[in-house]
Short mmCIF file of C-alpha atoms in Angstrom, two decimals:
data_model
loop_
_atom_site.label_atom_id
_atom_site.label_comp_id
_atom_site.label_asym_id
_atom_site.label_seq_id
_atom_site.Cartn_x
_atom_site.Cartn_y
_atom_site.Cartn_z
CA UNK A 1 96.67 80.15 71.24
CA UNK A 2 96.70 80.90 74.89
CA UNK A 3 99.76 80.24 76.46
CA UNK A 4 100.25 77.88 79.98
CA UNK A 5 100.54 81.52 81.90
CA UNK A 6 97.74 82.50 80.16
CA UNK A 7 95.28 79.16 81.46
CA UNK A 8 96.39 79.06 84.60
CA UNK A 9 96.20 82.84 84.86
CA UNK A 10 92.17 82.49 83.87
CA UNK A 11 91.42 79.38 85.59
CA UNK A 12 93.09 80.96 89.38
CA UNK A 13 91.22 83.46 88.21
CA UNK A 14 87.81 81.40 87.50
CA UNK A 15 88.23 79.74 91.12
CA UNK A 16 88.60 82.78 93.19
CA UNK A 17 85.49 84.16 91.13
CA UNK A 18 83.25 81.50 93.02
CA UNK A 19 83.95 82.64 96.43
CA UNK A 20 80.47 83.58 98.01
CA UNK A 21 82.13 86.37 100.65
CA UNK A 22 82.20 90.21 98.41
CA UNK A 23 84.04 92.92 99.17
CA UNK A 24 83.49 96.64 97.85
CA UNK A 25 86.18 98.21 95.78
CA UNK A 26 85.63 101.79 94.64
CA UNK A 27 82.00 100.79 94.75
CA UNK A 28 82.26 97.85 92.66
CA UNK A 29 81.23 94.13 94.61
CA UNK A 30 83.91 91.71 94.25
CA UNK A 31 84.31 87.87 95.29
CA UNK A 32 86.94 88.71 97.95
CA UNK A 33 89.46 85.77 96.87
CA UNK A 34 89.91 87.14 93.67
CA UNK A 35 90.06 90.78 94.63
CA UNK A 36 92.94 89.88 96.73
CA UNK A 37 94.71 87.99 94.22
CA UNK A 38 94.56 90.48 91.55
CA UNK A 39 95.55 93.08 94.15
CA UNK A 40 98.60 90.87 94.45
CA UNK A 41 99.29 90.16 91.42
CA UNK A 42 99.22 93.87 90.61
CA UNK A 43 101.75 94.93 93.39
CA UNK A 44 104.03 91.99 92.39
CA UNK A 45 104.33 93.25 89.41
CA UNK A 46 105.08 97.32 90.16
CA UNK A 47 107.24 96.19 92.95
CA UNK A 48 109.34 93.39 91.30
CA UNK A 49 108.06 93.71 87.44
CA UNK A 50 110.59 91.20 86.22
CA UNK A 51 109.42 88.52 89.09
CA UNK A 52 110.03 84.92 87.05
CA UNK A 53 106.48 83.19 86.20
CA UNK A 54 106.71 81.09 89.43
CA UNK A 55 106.64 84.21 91.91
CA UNK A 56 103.49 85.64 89.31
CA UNK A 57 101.39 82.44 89.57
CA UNK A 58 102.09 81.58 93.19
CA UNK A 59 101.35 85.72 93.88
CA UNK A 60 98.00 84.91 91.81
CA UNK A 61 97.27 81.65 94.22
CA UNK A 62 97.84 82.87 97.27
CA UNK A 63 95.04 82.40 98.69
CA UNK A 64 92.61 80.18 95.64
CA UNK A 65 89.73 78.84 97.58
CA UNK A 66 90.75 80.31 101.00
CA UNK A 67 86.95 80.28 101.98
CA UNK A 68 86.78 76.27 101.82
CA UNK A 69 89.03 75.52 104.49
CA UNK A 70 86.94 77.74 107.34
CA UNK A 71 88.95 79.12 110.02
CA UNK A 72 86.18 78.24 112.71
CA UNK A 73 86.82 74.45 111.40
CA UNK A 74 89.85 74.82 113.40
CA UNK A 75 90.30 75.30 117.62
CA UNK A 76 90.17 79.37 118.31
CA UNK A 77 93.07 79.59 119.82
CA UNK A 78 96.68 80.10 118.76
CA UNK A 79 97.22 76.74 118.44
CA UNK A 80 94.32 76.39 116.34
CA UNK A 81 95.30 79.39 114.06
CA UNK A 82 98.82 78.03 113.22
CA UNK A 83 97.36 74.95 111.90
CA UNK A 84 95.01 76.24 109.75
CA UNK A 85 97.43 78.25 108.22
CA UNK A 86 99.68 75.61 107.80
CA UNK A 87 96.71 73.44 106.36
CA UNK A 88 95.62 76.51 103.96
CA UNK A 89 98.93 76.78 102.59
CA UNK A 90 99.20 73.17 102.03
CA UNK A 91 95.27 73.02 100.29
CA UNK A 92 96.54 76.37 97.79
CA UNK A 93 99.71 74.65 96.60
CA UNK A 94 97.57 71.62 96.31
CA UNK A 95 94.40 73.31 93.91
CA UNK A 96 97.04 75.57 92.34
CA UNK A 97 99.61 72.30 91.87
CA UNK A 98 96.44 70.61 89.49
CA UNK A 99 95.61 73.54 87.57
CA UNK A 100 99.35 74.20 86.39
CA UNK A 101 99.41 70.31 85.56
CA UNK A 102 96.28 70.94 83.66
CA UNK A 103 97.81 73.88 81.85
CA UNK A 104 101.02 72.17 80.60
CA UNK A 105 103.46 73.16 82.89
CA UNK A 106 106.25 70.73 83.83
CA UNK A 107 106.69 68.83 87.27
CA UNK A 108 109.99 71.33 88.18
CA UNK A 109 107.66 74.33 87.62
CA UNK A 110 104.80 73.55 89.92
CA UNK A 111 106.96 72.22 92.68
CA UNK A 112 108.64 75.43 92.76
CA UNK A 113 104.97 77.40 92.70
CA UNK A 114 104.03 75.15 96.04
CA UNK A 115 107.24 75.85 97.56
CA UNK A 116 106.60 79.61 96.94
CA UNK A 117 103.02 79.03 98.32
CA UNK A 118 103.95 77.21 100.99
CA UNK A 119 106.84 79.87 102.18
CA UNK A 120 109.58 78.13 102.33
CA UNK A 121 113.07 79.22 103.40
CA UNK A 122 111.40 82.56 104.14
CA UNK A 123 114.77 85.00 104.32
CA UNK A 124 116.65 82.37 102.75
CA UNK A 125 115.09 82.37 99.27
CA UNK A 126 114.92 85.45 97.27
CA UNK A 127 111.64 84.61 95.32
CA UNK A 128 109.71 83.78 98.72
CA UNK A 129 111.04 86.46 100.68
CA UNK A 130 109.78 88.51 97.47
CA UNK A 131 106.17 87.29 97.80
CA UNK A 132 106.07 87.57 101.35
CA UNK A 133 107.09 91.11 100.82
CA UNK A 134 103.92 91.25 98.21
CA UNK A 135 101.63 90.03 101.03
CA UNK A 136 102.91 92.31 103.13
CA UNK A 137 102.35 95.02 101.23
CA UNK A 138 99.29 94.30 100.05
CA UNK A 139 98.22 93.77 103.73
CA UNK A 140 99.57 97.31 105.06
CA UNK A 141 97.87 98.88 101.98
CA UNK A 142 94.29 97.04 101.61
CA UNK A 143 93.94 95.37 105.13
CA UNK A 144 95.55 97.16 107.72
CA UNK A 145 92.62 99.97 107.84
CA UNK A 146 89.49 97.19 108.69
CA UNK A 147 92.24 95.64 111.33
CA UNK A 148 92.45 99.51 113.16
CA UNK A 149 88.85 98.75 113.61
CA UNK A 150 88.81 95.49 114.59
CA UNK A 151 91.55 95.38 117.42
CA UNK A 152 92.97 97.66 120.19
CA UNK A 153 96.02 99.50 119.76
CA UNK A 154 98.09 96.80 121.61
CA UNK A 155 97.46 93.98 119.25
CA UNK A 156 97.30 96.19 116.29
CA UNK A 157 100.90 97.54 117.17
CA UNK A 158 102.40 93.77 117.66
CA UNK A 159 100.66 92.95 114.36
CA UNK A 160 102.24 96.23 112.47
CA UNK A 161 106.08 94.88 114.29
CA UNK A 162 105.35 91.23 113.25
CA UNK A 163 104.51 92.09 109.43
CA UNK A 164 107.52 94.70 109.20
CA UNK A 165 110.10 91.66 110.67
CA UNK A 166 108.73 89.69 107.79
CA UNK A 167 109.54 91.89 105.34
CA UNK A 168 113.20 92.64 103.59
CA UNK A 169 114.43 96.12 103.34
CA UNK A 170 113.19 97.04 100.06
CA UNK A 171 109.81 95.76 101.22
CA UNK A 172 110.04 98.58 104.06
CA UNK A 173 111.36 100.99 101.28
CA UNK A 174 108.33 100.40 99.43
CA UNK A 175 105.47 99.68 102.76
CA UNK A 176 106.68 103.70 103.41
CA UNK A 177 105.74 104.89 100.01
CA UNK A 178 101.82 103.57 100.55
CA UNK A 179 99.24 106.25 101.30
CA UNK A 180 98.47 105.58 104.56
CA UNK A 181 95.27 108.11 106.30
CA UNK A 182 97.48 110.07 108.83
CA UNK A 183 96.17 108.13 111.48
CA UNK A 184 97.43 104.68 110.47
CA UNK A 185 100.26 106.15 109.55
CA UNK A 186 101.02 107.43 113.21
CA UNK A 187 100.42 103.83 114.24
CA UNK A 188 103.13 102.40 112.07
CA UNK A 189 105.77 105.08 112.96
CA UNK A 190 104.60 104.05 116.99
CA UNK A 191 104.63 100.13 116.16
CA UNK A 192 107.78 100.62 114.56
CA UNK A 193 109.61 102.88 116.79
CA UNK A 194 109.99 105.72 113.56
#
């Protein structure tokens, strides 16, 4: 008998599976949603493996169906960027809200998951500070490289500052042990002042 963890584990999982934009992963094709939320769900657990089966689920969901709500939908400008982030968070706790429903979990469970999702009391609440220490991480290990591509050295270094500020200091404990190449690296220890 699978257990609620266990649906809503496959059915986060079956979501992310639909999204039409693939990524490569040691030559593998993957729908990019749900490469991203196994890659969290993975570092969640060797960074924090006793994380409570809110923080798992919400690190699982952090971004289910990201592709539907399409940044361009939204002004491109700063302004325009802060509200769809605010929206996307709001549209994940939302999808991720009805599938824990549907999987048995009680009404003090999944409004915990959406706060996590929605990061609130960021520095104020050990279990979101924890998964914004995940997506951190997983950031500075899978994302950071196609961003030194993407941007110049000013931006990238603000970026690299604004991340690190996020995070606690076991998060920077950890974001040190990652294998960065030794030029990335050299960006972080400039960004960072190391």
């Amino acid at each position: 008998m699978n257990t609620p963890f266990q649906k809503a584990s496959e059915w986060i999982d079956a979501e992310n599976a639909q999204d039409p934009n693939i990524e490569i992963d040691q030559n593998n094709e993957n729908p990019k949603e749900l490469l991203y939320s196994n890659r969290m769900y993975e570092r969640l657990m060797q960074f924090e493996p006793e994380a409570s089966e809110e923080v798992q689920i919400a690190s699982k969901a952090q971004h289910i169906c990201r592709w539907k709500v399409a940044r361009e939908s939204y002004p491109m400008d700063r302004v325009g960027y802060l509200r769809w982030r605010e929206e996307l968070k709001k549209f994940h706790a939302k999808l991720t809200a009805e599938i824990l429903e549907k999987a048995g979990y009680n009404q003090d469970f999944i409004d915990r998951v959406s706060f996590l999702i929605e990061k609130k009391l960021l520095k104020k609440d050990a279990e979101t500070q924890l998964l914004e220490d995940v997506i951190c991480l997983v950031f500075l290990e899978y994302y950071l490289d196609p961003f030194v591509h993407k941007h110049d050295e000013e931006k990238l270094k603000n970026i690299i500052k604004k991340t690190w500020d996020k995070m606690s200091d076991k998060g920077h404990q950890e974001a040190l042990k990652i294998n960065y190449s030794e030029e990335n690296l050299n960006l972080i220890k400039a960004s960072l002042g190391l």
